[in-house]
Amino acid sequence: MPVHIVVGLQWGDEGKAKALDVLSEDCDLVVRYAGGANAGHTVVVGGERFAFHLVPCGVVRPDVVSVVANGVAFEPQVFFKELDELDERGRAVGPERLRVSERAHLVMPYHRLLDGLAEREKGDAALGTTVRGIGPCYADKAARVGLRVGDLFRPEHFRTRVRARVEELNVLLAHRYGESALDAEAVAGEMLALAPRLEPYVTDTVAYLAEAVRAGRRILFEGAQAALLDIDLGTYPYVTSSNASACGAAAGAGVSPRAIGRILGVTKAYTTRVGAGPFPTEIEGAEGDAIRERGGEYGTTTGRPRRCGWFDAVAARYAARVNGIDAFVLTKLDVLGGCERVRIATAYRIGGRTIPHFPSHVEDLAAAEPVYEELDGWSEDITGARRVEDLPAAARRYLERVTGFLEVPCAMVSVGKDRAETVIPSTGKELAWS
Ligand code: IMP
């Protein structure tokens, strides 16, 4: 069954884009099914760096068709900016290689505004969102007052719905936030002006993907954000507003769960988190700062410094099980090089009890003290390693322990930014498309 999912097992930024890029060599389609321009996917090809927020990573492969599916919060302005940047770099992508679902919800200008106002209002209790309007867009979708890509091609219908929504929002803006009123006609006009350029890309992607599945084309689902940011399964309320885990792929792309083949979980060799929310293995001080610098741990989307911590096997195993992963990819193992000792959290102590599982309530997670296993570190530069045997013994031991906790084989280890800086273990055959 040649339909695979690549999904993050932590709080995002696991290096999914690199795994996707390596895997997409053998695939026909790459599909984004959730999230929006809050994502930041960085791919380095032959020393050239690409950072995507909305456009699937498949666009760097000339033979791949990329699909922005119905579950994505779609902001046309960001989409065009990314297309223009690709064009300027001689990598133009036309509609024959890029499809956008007519069912995808539009991130409207007022969604960004509301995201920022809600965060400001929360003060110290802010979630630390990317302020890309993601939460308000999905809130409108669930409340059935959203606008979809397909609505852009029915201008009267579009204007009527925008008017109704803006009328409601203006009450909120005036009375809750003391902001001036929005002009519904201007908002509608700004979005409708984008319709002609967008039209060639717009597709009934549900029908398109159904046909691709039927024809046995090799499809890779590109997870954005990650399992611990999933609205249902993550550390609520410190989550994003979509089903970012593999569980969201079927609904987010309109593909039957029966079509899904393998699920590949991506985890860093340590843990990072941007935004607020509990993070039991966070390392405060110099050691955390050193990992941040070595790993270049600054947000692709917002530039914020990422919080860094040790590998949390409790959280990662929870994510591995809930996503039902078949194999995992370990990224940034090179960044841990230079630590005298490395630590893995194997359980939590909460209220005097040792808990092996990941708690569902954020207050329990905030109270959790990690129980650590310590291993020897390594100081060698491992970016040249291409086989597991090339890794120093301590790095191999670390990989073995992570594999034990995740309960599935390792399919790939990333030891550097470039596509080529990759170790494929013999168990990597799990990646085969057949
Ligand atoms: P939102 O998705 O912008 O609403 O942000 C909600 C939370 O998810 C915040 O903590 C963000 O920092 C986090 N988040 C959203 N997208 C990403 C991502 O691509 N990587 C890492 N964190 C993210």
Short mmCIF file of C-alpha atoms and ligand atoms in Angstrom, two decimals:
data_model
loop_
_atom_site.label_atom_id
_atom_site.label_comp_id
_atom_site.label_asym_id
_atom_site.label_seq_id
_atom_site.Cartn_x
_atom_site.Cartn_y
_atom_site.Cartn_z
CA MET A 1 0.00 0.00 0.00
CA PRO A 2 2.06 2.93 -1.20
CA VAL A 3 0.55 5.66 0.99
CA HIS A 4 2.80 6.70 3.86
CA ILE A 5 2.68 9.33 6.56
CA VAL A 6 5.60 11.22 8.06
CA VAL A 7 4.69 12.69 11.44
CA GLY A 8 6.46 14.48 14.28
CA LEU A 9 6.61 12.72 17.65
CA GLN A 10 7.42 15.76 19.79
CA TRP A 11 6.37 19.44 19.81
CA GLY A 12 7.28 20.16 16.21
CA ASP A 13 10.56 21.10 14.55
CA GLU A 14 11.83 17.50 14.60
CA GLY A 15 13.38 17.85 11.17
CA LYS A 16 10.45 16.20 9.37
CA ALA A 17 11.23 18.17 6.23
CA LYS A 18 14.59 16.51 5.80
CA ALA A 19 13.08 13.04 6.28
CA LEU A 20 10.34 13.94 3.81
CA ASP A 21 12.87 15.23 1.35
CA VAL A 22 14.96 12.05 1.48
CA LEU A 23 11.84 9.88 1.17
CA SER A 24 10.19 11.93 -1.54
CA GLU A 25 12.87 10.81 -3.98
CA ASP A 26 10.78 7.67 -4.46
CA CYS A 27 7.33 9.17 -4.43
CA ASP A 28 4.81 10.69 -6.82
CA LEU A 29 2.83 12.97 -4.53
CA VAL A 30 3.50 14.88 -1.30
CA VAL A 31 0.38 15.98 0.59
CA ARG A 32 -0.01 18.52 3.44
CA TYR A 33 -3.12 17.63 5.47
CA ALA A 34 -3.14 19.95 8.52
CA GLY A 35 -1.88 23.23 9.93
CA GLY A 36 -1.05 26.28 7.91
CA ALA A 37 1.66 28.89 7.64
CA ASN A 38 2.49 28.27 11.31
CA ALA A 39 4.71 25.39 10.11
CA GLY A 40 8.34 25.87 9.19
CA HIS A 41 9.86 23.16 7.04
CA THR A 42 13.51 23.54 6.14
CA VAL A 43 15.15 21.51 3.40
CA VAL A 44 18.81 21.78 2.40
CA VAL A 45 19.64 20.47 -1.06
CA GLY A 46 23.25 20.63 -2.20
CA GLY A 47 23.95 23.44 0.27
CA GLU A 48 20.90 25.44 -0.87
CA ARG A 49 18.42 26.12 1.95
CA PHE A 50 14.66 26.25 1.43
CA ALA A 51 12.22 27.20 4.21
CA PHE A 52 8.57 26.47 3.52
CA HIS A 53 5.59 27.37 5.64
CA LEU A 54 2.62 26.39 3.53
CA VAL A 55 3.85 24.82 0.31
CA PRO A 56 4.68 21.10 0.72
CA CYS A 57 8.39 20.16 0.65
CA GLY A 58 7.72 18.06 -2.46
CA VAL A 59 8.11 21.21 -4.59
CA VAL A 60 11.91 20.86 -4.55
CA ARG A 61 11.57 17.60 -6.50
CA PRO A 62 10.72 18.20 -10.18
CA ASP A 63 8.89 14.89 -10.57
CA VAL A 64 6.65 15.22 -7.54
CA VAL A 65 3.14 16.69 -7.45
CA SER A 66 2.47 18.55 -4.19
CA VAL A 67 -1.01 18.84 -2.74
CA VAL A 68 -2.35 21.27 -0.14
CA ALA A 69 -5.32 19.27 1.07
CA ASN A 70 -8.65 20.20 2.63
CA GLY A 71 -7.43 20.07 6.24
CA VAL A 72 -4.94 22.90 5.76
CA ALA A 73 -5.57 26.47 6.94
CA PHE A 74 -4.67 28.17 3.68
CA GLU A 75 -3.39 31.73 3.40
CA PRO A 76 -3.10 32.64 -0.30
CA GLN A 77 -0.73 35.56 0.39
CA VAL A 78 1.85 33.22 1.95
CA PHE A 79 1.33 30.68 -0.81
CA PHE A 80 2.13 33.27 -3.50
CA LYS A 81 5.11 34.59 -1.56
CA GLU A 82 6.58 31.09 -1.45
CA LEU A 83 5.89 30.55 -5.14
CA ASP A 84 7.56 33.87 -5.98
CA GLU A 85 10.62 32.94 -3.93
CA LEU A 86 10.88 29.60 -5.72
CA ASP A 87 10.53 31.38 -9.03
CA GLU A 88 13.32 33.85 -8.17
CA ARG A 89 15.59 30.91 -7.38
CA GLY A 90 14.91 29.27 -10.72
CA ARG A 91 12.63 26.63 -9.19
CA ALA A 92 9.28 27.82 -10.50
CA VAL A 93 6.36 25.51 -9.70
CA GLY A 94 3.27 25.60 -11.86
CA PRO A 95 -0.22 24.15 -11.35
CA GLU A 96 0.82 20.89 -13.02
CA ARG A 97 2.99 20.24 -9.94
CA LEU A 98 0.96 21.90 -7.22
CA ARG A 99 -2.71 21.50 -6.27
CA VAL A 100 -4.75 23.33 -3.65
CA SER A 101 -7.98 21.94 -2.28
CA GLU A 102 -11.13 23.89 -2.97
CA ARG A 103 -12.26 22.70 0.48
CA ALA A 104 -9.30 24.16 2.41
CA HIS A 105 -10.30 26.93 4.81
CA LEU A 106 -8.96 30.40 4.15
CA VAL A 107 -6.94 32.23 6.75
CA MET A 108 -8.63 35.62 6.53
CA PRO A 109 -6.90 38.89 7.48
CA TYR A 110 -9.07 39.09 10.59
CA HIS A 111 -7.85 35.67 11.77
CA ARG A 112 -4.32 37.01 12.18
CA LEU A 113 -5.70 40.08 13.91
CA LEU A 114 -7.77 38.00 16.35
CA ASP A 115 -4.86 35.65 17.07
CA GLY A 116 -2.68 38.60 18.07
CA LEU A 117 -5.41 40.25 20.15
CA ALA A 118 -6.26 37.03 22.00
CA GLU A 119 -2.60 36.45 22.82
CA ARG A 120 -2.17 40.05 23.99
CA GLU A 121 -5.27 39.77 26.16
CA LYS A 122 -3.97 36.61 27.87
CA GLY A 123 -0.81 38.37 29.03
CA ASP A 124 1.38 35.97 31.01
CA ALA A 125 -1.02 33.13 30.23
CA ALA A 126 -0.48 33.52 26.45
CA LEU A 127 -0.05 30.26 24.52
CA GLY A 128 2.84 31.63 22.50
CA THR A 129 1.14 30.99 19.17
CA THR A 130 2.85 31.84 15.89
CA VAL A 131 0.19 34.60 15.44
CA ARG A 132 -0.53 33.31 11.94
CA GLY A 133 -4.28 33.22 12.59
CA ILE A 134 -4.39 29.44 12.79
CA GLY A 135 -6.55 29.10 15.93
CA PRO A 136 -9.19 31.64 14.79
CA CYS A 137 -9.32 30.06 11.30
CA TYR A 138 -10.02 26.57 12.67
CA ALA A 139 -12.43 28.05 15.23
CA ASP A 140 -14.46 29.56 12.38
CA LYS A 141 -14.32 26.24 10.53
CA ALA A 142 -15.74 24.40 13.54
CA ALA A 143 -18.33 27.12 14.13
CA ARG A 144 -19.32 26.83 10.44
CA VAL A 145 -18.65 30.48 9.71
CA GLY A 146 -15.41 29.92 7.80
CA LEU A 147 -14.61 30.78 4.18
CA ARG A 148 -13.11 28.14 1.92
CA VAL A 149 -10.90 28.36 -1.13
CA GLY A 150 -13.83 27.36 -3.35
CA ASP A 151 -15.87 30.30 -2.06
CA LEU A 152 -13.45 32.70 -3.75
CA PHE A 153 -14.93 31.69 -7.10
CA ARG A 154 -18.47 32.63 -6.09
CA PRO A 155 -17.94 36.32 -5.37
CA GLU A 156 -21.49 37.18 -4.29
CA HIS A 157 -21.66 34.24 -1.92
CA PHE A 158 -18.18 35.15 -0.64
CA ARG A 159 -19.11 38.78 0.01
CA THR A 160 -22.31 37.80 1.83
CA ARG A 161 -20.49 35.45 4.18
CA VAL A 162 -17.67 37.91 4.82
CA ARG A 163 -20.22 40.64 5.61
CA ALA A 164 -21.99 38.40 8.13
CA ARG A 165 -18.75 37.39 9.83
CA VAL A 166 -17.30 40.89 9.92
CA GLU A 167 -20.52 42.27 11.39
CA GLU A 168 -20.19 39.83 14.30
CA LEU A 169 -16.48 40.44 14.69
CA ASN A 170 -16.89 44.19 14.79
CA VAL A 171 -18.93 43.86 17.98
CA LEU A 172 -16.14 41.82 19.53
CA LEU A 173 -13.42 44.15 18.28
CA ALA A 174 -15.15 47.26 19.64
CA HIS A 175 -16.39 45.95 22.97
CA ARG A 176 -13.81 43.40 23.94
CA TYR A 177 -10.63 44.80 22.45
CA GLY A 178 -11.39 48.49 21.92
CA GLU A 179 -10.31 48.16 18.27
CA SER A 180 -11.74 49.96 15.27
CA ALA A 181 -14.25 48.26 13.01
CA LEU A 182 -13.26 46.27 9.91
CA ASP A 183 -14.61 47.15 6.50
CA ALA A 184 -16.23 43.97 5.17
CA GLU A 185 -16.11 45.13 1.55
CA ALA A 186 -12.38 45.87 1.79
CA VAL A 187 -11.69 42.47 3.40
CA ALA A 188 -13.71 40.64 0.75
CA GLY A 189 -12.11 42.70 -2.03
CA GLU A 190 -8.58 41.94 -0.81
CA MET A 191 -9.24 38.21 -0.87
CA LEU A 192 -11.24 38.15 -4.11
CA ALA A 193 -8.42 39.96 -5.88
CA LEU A 194 -6.26 36.87 -5.28
CA ALA A 195 -8.72 34.49 -6.93
CA PRO A 196 -7.55 34.77 -10.57
CA ARG A 197 -3.94 33.87 -9.73
CA LEU A 198 -5.06 31.04 -7.46
CA GLU A 199 -7.60 29.52 -9.83
CA PRO A 200 -5.25 27.31 -11.90
CA TYR A 201 -4.03 25.55 -8.74
CA VAL A 202 -7.47 24.91 -7.26
CA THR A 203 -8.59 21.31 -7.52
CA ASP A 204 -11.08 18.90 -6.02
CA THR A 205 -8.16 17.24 -4.25
CA VAL A 206 -10.41 14.63 -2.63
CA ALA A 207 -11.30 13.27 -6.08
CA TYR A 208 -7.72 13.79 -7.29
CA LEU A 209 -6.25 11.82 -4.37
CA ALA A 210 -8.90 9.09 -4.62
CA GLU A 211 -7.81 8.54 -8.21
CA ALA A 212 -4.13 8.63 -7.23
CA VAL A 213 -4.72 6.00 -4.53
CA ARG A 214 -6.72 3.85 -6.95
CA ALA A 215 -3.93 4.08 -9.50
CA GLY A 216 -1.37 2.94 -6.91
CA ARG A 217 0.65 6.16 -7.02
CA ARG A 218 3.17 6.58 -4.20
CA ILE A 219 1.89 9.21 -1.83
CA LEU A 220 3.65 10.76 1.13
CA PHE A 221 1.62 12.65 3.72
CA GLU A 222 3.60 15.51 5.16
CA GLY A 223 2.73 16.03 8.82
CA ALA A 224 3.05 19.60 10.10
CA GLN A 225 3.56 20.48 13.77
CA ALA A 226 3.51 17.20 15.71
CA ALA A 227 1.69 14.71 17.91
CA LEU A 228 2.16 16.64 21.15
CA LEU A 229 0.68 19.73 19.49
CA ASP A 230 -2.37 17.79 18.17
CA ILE A 231 -5.59 19.46 19.34
CA ASP A 232 -7.02 16.17 20.66
CA LEU A 233 -3.92 14.23 21.68
CA GLY A 234 -1.40 16.91 22.61
CA THR A 235 -0.73 18.99 25.71
CA TYR A 236 -4.03 20.87 25.58
CA PRO A 237 -4.45 23.86 25.69
CA TYR A 238 -0.80 24.35 24.69
CA VAL A 239 -1.43 22.85 21.26
CA THR A 240 -2.16 23.97 17.75
CA SER A 241 -5.74 23.88 16.47
CA SER A 242 -5.64 20.94 14.07
CA ASN A 243 -5.16 17.17 14.24
CA ALA A 244 -1.46 17.32 13.51
CA SER A 245 -0.84 13.65 14.34
CA ALA A 246 -1.16 10.83 11.82
CA CYS A 247 -4.75 10.44 13.05
CA GLY A 248 -5.56 13.66 11.18
CA ALA A 249 -4.24 12.53 7.82
CA ALA A 250 -7.32 10.68 6.58
CA ALA A 251 -9.81 13.46 7.38
CA GLY A 252 -7.35 16.23 6.48
CA ALA A 253 -6.80 14.83 3.00
CA GLY A 254 -10.16 13.15 2.44
CA VAL A 255 -8.50 9.77 2.00
CA SER A 256 -9.86 6.62 3.62
CA PRO A 257 -7.87 5.34 6.65
CA ARG A 258 -7.84 2.02 4.78
CA ALA A 259 -5.54 3.56 2.19
CA ILE A 260 -2.81 4.39 4.69
CA GLY A 261 0.22 2.12 4.57
CA ARG A 262 3.20 2.91 6.77
CA ILE A 263 3.55 5.61 9.37
CA LEU A 264 6.95 7.03 10.09
CA GLY A 265 7.57 9.01 13.28
CA VAL A 266 10.28 11.66 13.38
CA THR A 267 12.01 12.64 16.60
CA LYS A 268 15.04 14.70 17.43
CA ALA A 269 17.80 13.09 19.48
CA TYR A 270 16.83 15.65 22.13
CA THR A 271 13.64 17.69 22.62
CA THR A 272 12.66 21.25 21.75
CA ARG A 273 9.56 23.31 22.20
CA VAL A 274 8.57 26.80 21.10
CA GLY A 275 5.79 28.69 22.78
CA ALA A 276 4.43 28.13 26.25
CA GLY A 277 3.44 24.88 27.96
CA PRO A 278 5.01 22.29 30.25
CA PHE A 279 8.25 20.65 29.17
CA PRO A 280 9.53 18.21 31.82
CA THR A 281 13.00 17.59 30.38
CA GLU A 282 13.80 21.23 29.63
CA ILE A 283 17.44 22.11 30.35
CA GLU A 284 17.84 25.54 31.88
CA GLY A 285 21.18 27.33 31.65
CA ALA A 286 24.43 26.79 29.81
CA GLU A 287 23.91 23.18 28.71
CA GLY A 288 20.53 23.99 27.15
CA ASP A 289 21.99 27.12 25.54
CA ALA A 290 24.85 25.09 24.06
CA ILE A 291 22.41 22.63 22.45
CA ARG A 292 20.35 25.56 21.10
CA GLU A 293 23.43 27.11 19.49
CA ARG A 294 24.81 23.86 18.09
CA GLY A 295 21.42 22.84 16.76
CA GLY A 296 20.47 26.29 15.42
CA GLU A 297 17.30 26.02 17.49
CA TYR A 298 15.49 29.17 16.42
CA GLY A 299 11.99 29.02 14.92
CA THR A 300 11.79 28.91 11.11
CA THR A 301 8.48 30.75 11.22
CA THR A 302 8.93 33.23 14.06
CA GLY A 303 12.70 33.25 14.76
CA ARG A 304 11.98 32.61 18.45
CA PRO A 305 14.67 30.72 20.41
CA ARG A 306 13.45 27.18 21.02
CA ARG A 307 13.45 25.73 24.51
CA CYS A 308 15.80 22.72 24.58
CA GLY A 309 15.79 19.59 26.72
CA TRP A 310 16.79 15.94 26.93
CA PHE A 311 15.08 13.18 24.98
CA ASP A 312 11.80 12.41 26.72
CA ALA A 313 11.09 8.73 26.16
CA VAL A 314 7.78 8.94 28.07
CA ALA A 315 6.41 11.58 25.71
CA ALA A 316 7.96 10.04 22.59
CA ARG A 317 6.64 6.56 23.35
CA TYR A 318 3.16 7.98 23.93
CA ALA A 319 3.39 9.74 20.55
CA ALA A 320 4.78 6.61 18.89
CA ARG A 321 1.89 4.49 20.15
CA VAL A 322 -0.90 6.95 19.47
CA ASN A 323 0.35 7.45 15.92
CA GLY A 324 0.89 3.73 15.46
CA ILE A 325 4.31 4.28 13.89
CA ASP A 326 6.00 1.46 11.99
CA ALA A 327 9.48 2.95 12.21
CA PHE A 328 11.17 6.12 13.36
CA VAL A 329 13.66 8.67 12.10
CA LEU A 330 16.15 10.11 14.59
CA THR A 331 17.33 13.60 13.63
CA LYS A 332 20.13 15.89 14.77
CA LEU A 333 22.14 13.17 16.46
CA ASP A 334 25.25 15.19 15.53
CA VAL A 335 24.05 18.07 17.74
CA LEU A 336 24.33 15.95 20.90
CA GLY A 337 28.02 15.38 20.14
CA GLY A 338 30.16 17.19 22.70
CA CYS A 339 27.91 16.47 25.71
CA GLU A 340 29.94 14.57 28.30
CA ARG A 341 26.84 12.65 29.42
CA VAL A 342 23.48 12.39 27.70
CA ARG A 343 20.19 11.80 29.48
CA ILE A 344 16.92 10.12 28.58
CA ALA A 345 13.75 10.56 30.67
CA THR A 346 12.32 7.08 31.23
CA ALA A 347 9.46 7.92 33.65
CA TYR A 348 8.01 10.85 35.60
CA ARG A 349 7.67 11.41 39.35
CA ILE A 350 4.36 13.12 39.97
CA GLY A 351 3.13 13.75 43.52
CA GLY A 352 5.56 11.18 44.98
CA ARG A 353 4.58 8.44 42.53
CA THR A 354 6.55 7.09 39.58
CA ILE A 355 4.43 7.23 36.42
CA PRO A 356 5.54 5.47 33.22
CA HIS A 357 2.85 7.02 31.01
CA PHE A 358 2.27 10.49 29.59
CA PRO A 359 -0.38 12.31 31.65
CA SER A 360 -3.42 13.80 29.93
CA HIS A 361 -3.65 16.89 32.12
CA VAL A 362 -1.27 19.72 31.61
CA GLU A 363 -1.07 20.39 35.38
CA ASP A 364 0.25 16.87 35.98
CA LEU A 365 2.79 17.33 33.21
CA ALA A 366 3.87 20.65 34.73
CA ALA A 367 4.42 18.87 38.06
CA ALA A 368 6.33 15.96 36.51
CA GLU A 369 9.95 15.43 37.55
CA PRO A 370 11.75 13.30 34.99
CA VAL A 371 13.46 10.08 36.05
CA TYR A 372 16.65 9.99 33.98
CA GLU A 373 18.86 7.30 32.59
CA GLU A 374 22.38 8.61 31.93
CA LEU A 375 24.58 7.43 29.11
CA ASP A 376 28.08 8.29 27.98
CA GLY A 377 28.31 11.10 25.46
CA TRP A 378 30.63 11.29 22.44
CA SER A 379 32.82 14.06 21.12
CA GLU A 380 33.55 12.86 17.57
CA ASP A 381 32.10 14.72 14.57
CA ILE A 382 29.60 12.25 13.12
CA THR A 383 28.38 14.22 10.11
CA GLY A 384 30.42 11.96 7.81
CA ALA A 385 28.76 8.76 9.07
CA ARG A 386 26.66 6.93 6.45
CA ARG A 387 26.25 3.55 8.14
CA VAL A 388 25.40 2.75 11.76
CA GLU A 389 28.84 1.13 12.07
CA ASP A 390 30.43 4.54 11.29
CA LEU A 391 28.98 6.01 14.50
CA PRO A 392 31.04 6.02 17.71
CA ALA A 393 30.08 3.30 20.20
CA ALA A 394 28.39 5.78 22.59
CA ALA A 395 26.22 7.21 19.79
CA ARG A 396 25.24 3.67 18.72
CA ARG A 397 24.33 2.82 22.31
CA TYR A 398 22.18 5.96 22.48
CA LEU A 399 20.42 4.99 19.26
CA GLU A 400 19.79 1.49 20.64
CA ARG A 401 18.23 2.88 23.83
CA VAL A 402 15.94 5.24 21.88
CA THR A 403 14.95 2.35 19.61
CA GLY A 404 14.08 0.27 22.70
CA PHE A 405 11.81 2.99 24.07
CA LEU A 406 10.03 3.62 20.79
CA GLU A 407 9.43 -0.13 20.27
CA VAL A 408 9.90 0.05 16.48
CA PRO A 409 12.93 -0.07 14.18
CA CYS A 410 14.96 2.96 13.22
CA ALA A 411 14.57 3.82 9.55
CA MET A 412 16.99 6.73 9.27
CA VAL A 413 19.38 8.80 11.36
CA SER A 414 20.13 12.35 10.35
CA VAL A 415 23.67 13.47 11.16
CA GLY A 416 23.71 16.85 9.41
CA LYS A 417 21.54 19.32 7.54
CA ASP A 418 22.22 18.19 4.00
CA ARG A 419 20.20 15.52 2.24
CA ALA A 420 23.40 13.44 1.97
CA GLU A 421 24.20 13.58 5.71
CA THR A 422 22.04 10.60 6.50
CA VAL A 423 22.58 7.15 7.98
CA ILE A 424 20.22 4.43 6.74
CA PRO A 425 20.37 1.42 9.08
CA SER A 426 19.83 -2.03 7.67
CA THR A 427 16.36 -1.91 9.29
CA GLY A 428 15.72 1.10 7.00
CA LYS A 429 14.20 -1.32 4.51
CA GLU A 430 10.97 -0.55 6.40
CA LEU A 431 10.89 2.52 4.19
CA ALA A 432 10.39 0.52 1.02
CA TRP A 433 7.33 1.57 -0.90
CA SER A 434 6.06 -1.92 -1.58
P1 IMP B 1 -0.45 28.14 16.56
O1 IMP B 1 -0.40 26.88 15.80
O2 IMP B 1 0.18 29.31 15.86
O3 IMP B 1 -1.83 28.46 17.06
O4 IMP B 1 0.45 27.96 17.89
C1 IMP B 1 0.07 27.06 18.94
C2 IMP B 1 1.32 26.40 19.52
O5 IMP B 1 1.88 25.52 18.55
C3 IMP B 1 2.42 27.38 19.91
O6 IMP B 1 3.10 26.85 21.05
C4 IMP B 1 3.35 27.34 18.71
O7 IMP B 1 4.68 27.70 19.05
C5 IMP B 1 3.24 25.87 18.33
N1 IMP B 1 3.53 25.61 16.91
C6 IMP B 1 2.73 25.83 15.85
N2 IMP B 1 3.32 25.44 14.71
C7 IMP B 1 4.51 24.95 15.06
C8 IMP B 1 5.58 24.35 14.31
O8 IMP B 1 5.54 24.19 13.08
N3 IMP B 1 6.66 23.96 15.04
C9 IMP B 1 6.72 24.09 16.39
N4 IMP B 1 5.75 24.63 17.12
C10 IMP B 1 4.66 25.06 16.46
#
